[in-house]
mmCIF file of C-alpha atoms and ligand atoms in Angstrom:
data_model
loop_
_atom_site.group_PDB
_atom_site.id
_atom_site.type_symbol
_atom_site.label_atom_id
_atom_site.label_comp_id
_atom_site.label_asym_id
_atom_site.label_seq_id
_atom_site.Cartn_x
_atom_site.Cartn_y
_atom_site.Cartn_z
ATOM 1 C CA UNK A 1 96.250 102.553 131.269
ATOM 2 C CA UNK A 2 94.336 100.861 128.754
ATOM 3 C CA UNK A 3 90.978 99.676 127.756
ATOM 4 C CA UNK A 4 90.838 95.851 127.450
ATOM 5 C CA UNK A 5 88.722 93.535 125.642
ATOM 6 C CA UNK A 6 85.592 92.341 127.165
ATOM 7 C CA UNK A 7 85.171 88.511 127.254
ATOM 8 C CA UNK A 8 81.714 87.813 126.122
ATOM 9 C CA UNK A 9 79.094 84.763 127.146
ATOM 10 C CA UNK A 10 79.715 81.817 124.948
ATOM 11 C CA UNK A 11 83.457 81.983 125.815
ATOM 12 C CA UNK A 12 84.513 79.136 127.858
ATOM 13 C CA UNK A 13 86.769 81.118 129.742
ATOM 14 C CA UNK A 14 83.903 82.851 131.621
ATOM 15 C CA UNK A 15 83.144 79.277 133.052
ATOM 16 C CA UNK A 16 86.666 78.724 134.624
ATOM 17 C CA UNK A 17 87.342 79.139 138.289
ATOM 18 C CA UNK A 18 89.773 82.046 138.654
ATOM 19 C CA UNK A 19 93.194 81.475 140.845
ATOM 20 C CA UNK A 20 94.003 83.478 143.741
ATOM 21 C CA UNK A 21 96.613 86.077 143.339
ATOM 22 C CA UNK A 22 99.884 85.584 145.072
ATOM 23 C CA UNK A 23 102.078 88.296 143.807
ATOM 24 C CA UNK A 24 100.976 91.851 144.474
ATOM 25 C CA UNK A 25 103.099 93.419 141.999
ATOM 26 C CA UNK A 26 103.394 95.729 138.974
ATOM 27 C CA UNK A 27 101.078 93.594 136.780
ATOM 28 C CA UNK A 28 98.344 93.815 139.346
ATOM 29 C CA UNK A 29 98.636 97.405 139.385
ATOM 30 C CA UNK A 30 98.315 97.437 135.928
ATOM 31 C CA UNK A 31 95.336 95.007 135.603
ATOM 32 C CA UNK A 32 93.416 97.011 138.186
ATOM 33 C CA UNK A 33 94.061 100.338 136.527
ATOM 34 C CA UNK A 34 92.931 98.802 133.172
ATOM 35 C CA UNK A 35 89.921 97.116 134.670
ATOM 36 C CA UNK A 36 88.902 100.509 135.952
ATOM 37 C CA UNK A 37 89.261 102.346 132.617
ATOM 38 C CA UNK A 38 87.564 99.290 130.867
ATOM 39 C CA UNK A 39 84.613 99.350 133.301
ATOM 40 C CA UNK A 40 84.167 103.354 133.014
ATOM 41 C CA UNK A 41 84.188 102.808 129.060
ATOM 42 C CA UNK A 42 81.567 100.429 129.153
ATOM 43 C CA UNK A 43 79.421 102.156 131.816
ATOM 44 C CA UNK A 44 79.799 99.228 134.312
ATOM 45 C CA UNK A 45 79.178 99.129 138.056
ATOM 46 C CA UNK A 46 81.786 96.135 138.435
ATOM 47 C CA UNK A 47 84.114 94.139 136.681
ATOM 48 C CA UNK A 48 85.979 90.669 137.166
ATOM 49 C CA UNK A 49 89.377 90.084 135.878
ATOM 50 C CA UNK A 50 88.069 87.105 133.805
ATOM 51 C CA UNK A 51 86.133 89.439 131.976
ATOM 52 C CA UNK A 52 89.227 90.810 130.564
ATOM 53 C CA UNK A 53 90.532 87.355 129.936
ATOM 54 C CA UNK A 54 92.570 87.058 133.112
ATOM 55 C CA UNK A 55 91.895 84.037 135.246
ATOM 56 C CA UNK A 56 92.878 85.829 138.816
ATOM 57 C CA UNK A 57 90.474 86.585 141.636
ATOM 58 C CA UNK A 58 90.576 90.266 141.155
ATOM 59 C CA UNK A 59 87.280 92.227 140.852
ATOM 60 C CA UNK A 60 86.206 95.986 141.050
ATOM 61 C CA UNK A 61 82.932 97.211 142.330
ATOM 62 C CA UNK A 62 81.590 100.753 142.160
ATOM 63 C CA UNK A 63 78.126 101.256 143.540
ATOM 64 C CA UNK A 64 76.623 103.776 146.595
ATOM 65 C CA UNK A 65 79.153 106.157 145.724
ATOM 66 C CA UNK A 66 81.981 103.893 146.738
ATOM 67 C CA UNK A 67 84.863 102.358 144.546
ATOM 68 C CA UNK A 68 86.669 99.246 145.776
ATOM 69 C CA UNK A 69 89.303 96.772 144.417
ATOM 70 C CA UNK A 70 88.670 93.349 145.948
ATOM 71 C CA UNK A 71 91.589 90.899 145.856
ATOM 72 C CA UNK A 72 91.013 87.173 146.626
ATOM 73 C CA UNK A 73 87.740 88.246 147.969
ATOM 74 C CA UNK A 74 85.598 86.136 150.106
ATOM 75 C CA UNK A 75 81.793 86.835 151.153
ATOM 76 C CA UNK A 76 81.885 86.597 154.959
ATOM 77 C CA UNK A 77 78.237 87.271 155.731
ATOM 78 C CA UNK A 78 75.094 88.159 154.251
ATOM 79 C CA UNK A 79 71.908 89.302 155.342
ATOM 80 C CA UNK A 80 68.358 89.937 154.154
ATOM 81 C CA UNK A 81 67.141 89.461 150.589
ATOM 82 C CA UNK A 82 66.836 91.946 147.728
ATOM 83 C CA UNK A 83 65.164 91.394 144.208
ATOM 84 C CA UNK A 84 66.436 94.082 141.609
ATOM 85 C CA UNK A 85 67.369 94.141 137.772
ATOM 86 C CA UNK A 86 70.855 92.979 136.860
ATOM 87 C CA UNK A 87 73.053 93.272 134.032
ATOM 88 C CA UNK A 88 76.495 92.029 132.786
ATOM 89 C CA UNK A 89 79.040 93.654 130.498
ATOM 90 C CA UNK A 90 79.797 90.143 129.293
ATOM 91 C CA UNK A 91 76.086 89.417 128.751
ATOM 92 C CA UNK A 92 74.992 92.437 126.307
ATOM 93 C CA UNK A 93 71.526 93.285 125.356
ATOM 94 C CA UNK A 94 69.982 91.424 128.509
ATOM 95 C CA UNK A 95 68.767 92.087 131.822
ATOM 96 C CA UNK A 96 66.769 90.335 134.287
ATOM 97 C CA UNK A 97 65.799 90.234 138.044
ATOM 98 C CA UNK A 98 68.067 88.374 140.641
ATOM 99 C CA UNK A 99 67.446 87.685 143.983
ATOM 100 C CA UNK A 100 70.358 88.777 146.272
ATOM 101 C CA UNK A 101 71.351 89.340 149.701
ATOM 102 C CA UNK A 102 70.460 92.851 150.954
ATOM 103 C CA UNK A 103 73.660 93.130 152.906
ATOM 104 C CA UNK A 104 77.109 91.651 152.706
ATOM 105 C CA UNK A 105 80.429 91.724 154.190
ATOM 106 C CA UNK A 106 83.399 90.895 152.305
ATOM 107 C CA UNK A 107 87.082 90.367 153.209
ATOM 108 C CA UNK A 108 89.801 90.937 150.704
ATOM 109 C CA UNK A 109 93.036 92.209 150.120
ATOM 110 C CA UNK A 110 93.662 95.646 148.727
ATOM 111 C CA UNK A 111 96.421 96.147 145.696
ATOM 112 C CA UNK A 112 99.188 96.351 148.204
ATOM 113 C CA UNK A 113 98.424 93.035 149.810
ATOM 114 C CA UNK A 114 96.811 94.293 152.934
ATOM 115 C CA UNK A 115 93.706 92.636 154.276
ATOM 116 C CA UNK A 116 90.582 94.555 155.025
ATOM 117 C CA UNK A 117 86.883 94.098 155.320
ATOM 118 C CA UNK A 118 84.020 96.171 153.930
ATOM 119 C CA UNK A 119 80.220 96.094 154.323
ATOM 120 C CA UNK A 120 77.775 97.440 152.076
ATOM 121 C CA UNK A 121 74.118 97.241 151.188
ATOM 122 C CA UNK A 122 71.704 97.031 148.308
ATOM 123 C CA UNK A 123 73.582 97.936 145.054
ATOM 124 C CA UNK A 124 76.879 97.348 146.456
ATOM 125 C CA UNK A 125 76.103 94.091 148.109
ATOM 126 C CA UNK A 126 74.536 92.941 144.694
ATOM 127 C CA UNK A 127 77.581 94.101 142.702
ATOM 128 C CA UNK A 128 80.040 92.221 145.269
ATOM 129 C CA UNK A 129 77.876 89.104 144.771
ATOM 130 C CA UNK A 130 77.823 89.241 141.003
ATOM 131 C CA UNK A 131 81.506 89.878 140.776
ATOM 132 C CA UNK A 132 82.525 87.180 143.469
ATOM 133 C CA UNK A 133 80.273 84.680 141.243
ATOM 134 C CA UNK A 134 82.445 85.564 138.070
ATOM 135 C CA UNK A 135 85.358 84.137 139.900
ATOM 136 C CA UNK A 136 83.861 80.717 140.246
ATOM 137 C CA UNK A 137 82.603 80.588 136.646
ATOM 138 C CA UNK A 138 78.888 81.702 137.280
ATOM 139 C CA UNK A 139 76.930 84.351 135.404
ATOM 140 C CA UNK A 140 73.894 85.857 136.969
ATOM 141 C CA UNK A 141 71.858 84.410 134.209
ATOM 142 C CA UNK A 142 72.142 81.061 135.773
ATOM 143 C CA UNK A 143 70.239 82.372 138.875
ATOM 144 C CA UNK A 144 68.202 85.153 137.190
ATOM 145 C CA UNK A 145 64.332 85.007 136.937
ATOM 146 C CA UNK A 146 64.210 85.254 133.194
ATOM 147 C CA UNK A 147 66.314 82.243 132.698
ATOM 148 C CA UNK A 148 64.185 80.740 130.113
ATOM 149 C CA UNK A 149 64.172 83.996 127.942
ATOM 150 C CA UNK A 150 67.701 84.096 128.093
ATOM 151 C CA UNK A 151 68.113 80.559 126.805
ATOM 152 C CA UNK A 152 65.562 81.187 124.182
ATOM 153 C CA UNK A 153 67.521 84.094 123.055
ATOM 154 C CA UNK A 154 70.622 82.062 122.785
ATOM 155 C CA UNK A 155 69.230 79.532 120.556
ATOM 156 C CA UNK A 156 68.486 82.079 117.880
HETATM 157 NI NI1 NI B 201 79.164 90.455 135.367
#
């Protein structure tokens, strides 16, 4: 396992759409293991592969006492609404409130290529939405309440 370098806001890579995983192989195992180590080293609750420079639809989430690896994730249902503070390892020194669904169900594949579905609430739901957005080149600052403050900070 190895800690990989985080890609920071301002790098165009974060705005690209990640491609689906086709091969559930040793490279994927390595990527997932490294992502977990990188997330823990940075005290994160979630990480998308693009944040370590790999444009593949792979995310990990650790919230509500659950750790999951989601390959080619798709949010299949969402319910309710929750507004809470969010941050992102790729956007250091900034936090803002974001409106998210309270509960989501996501379907995905595990690292061995088996499909599964998982439902979670509050932070888990928030984290899944945040990470799945990364796969489509969306950052939480695009939809946060303090977008003006974020843009001002960028101009400095
Ligand atoms: Ni993020």
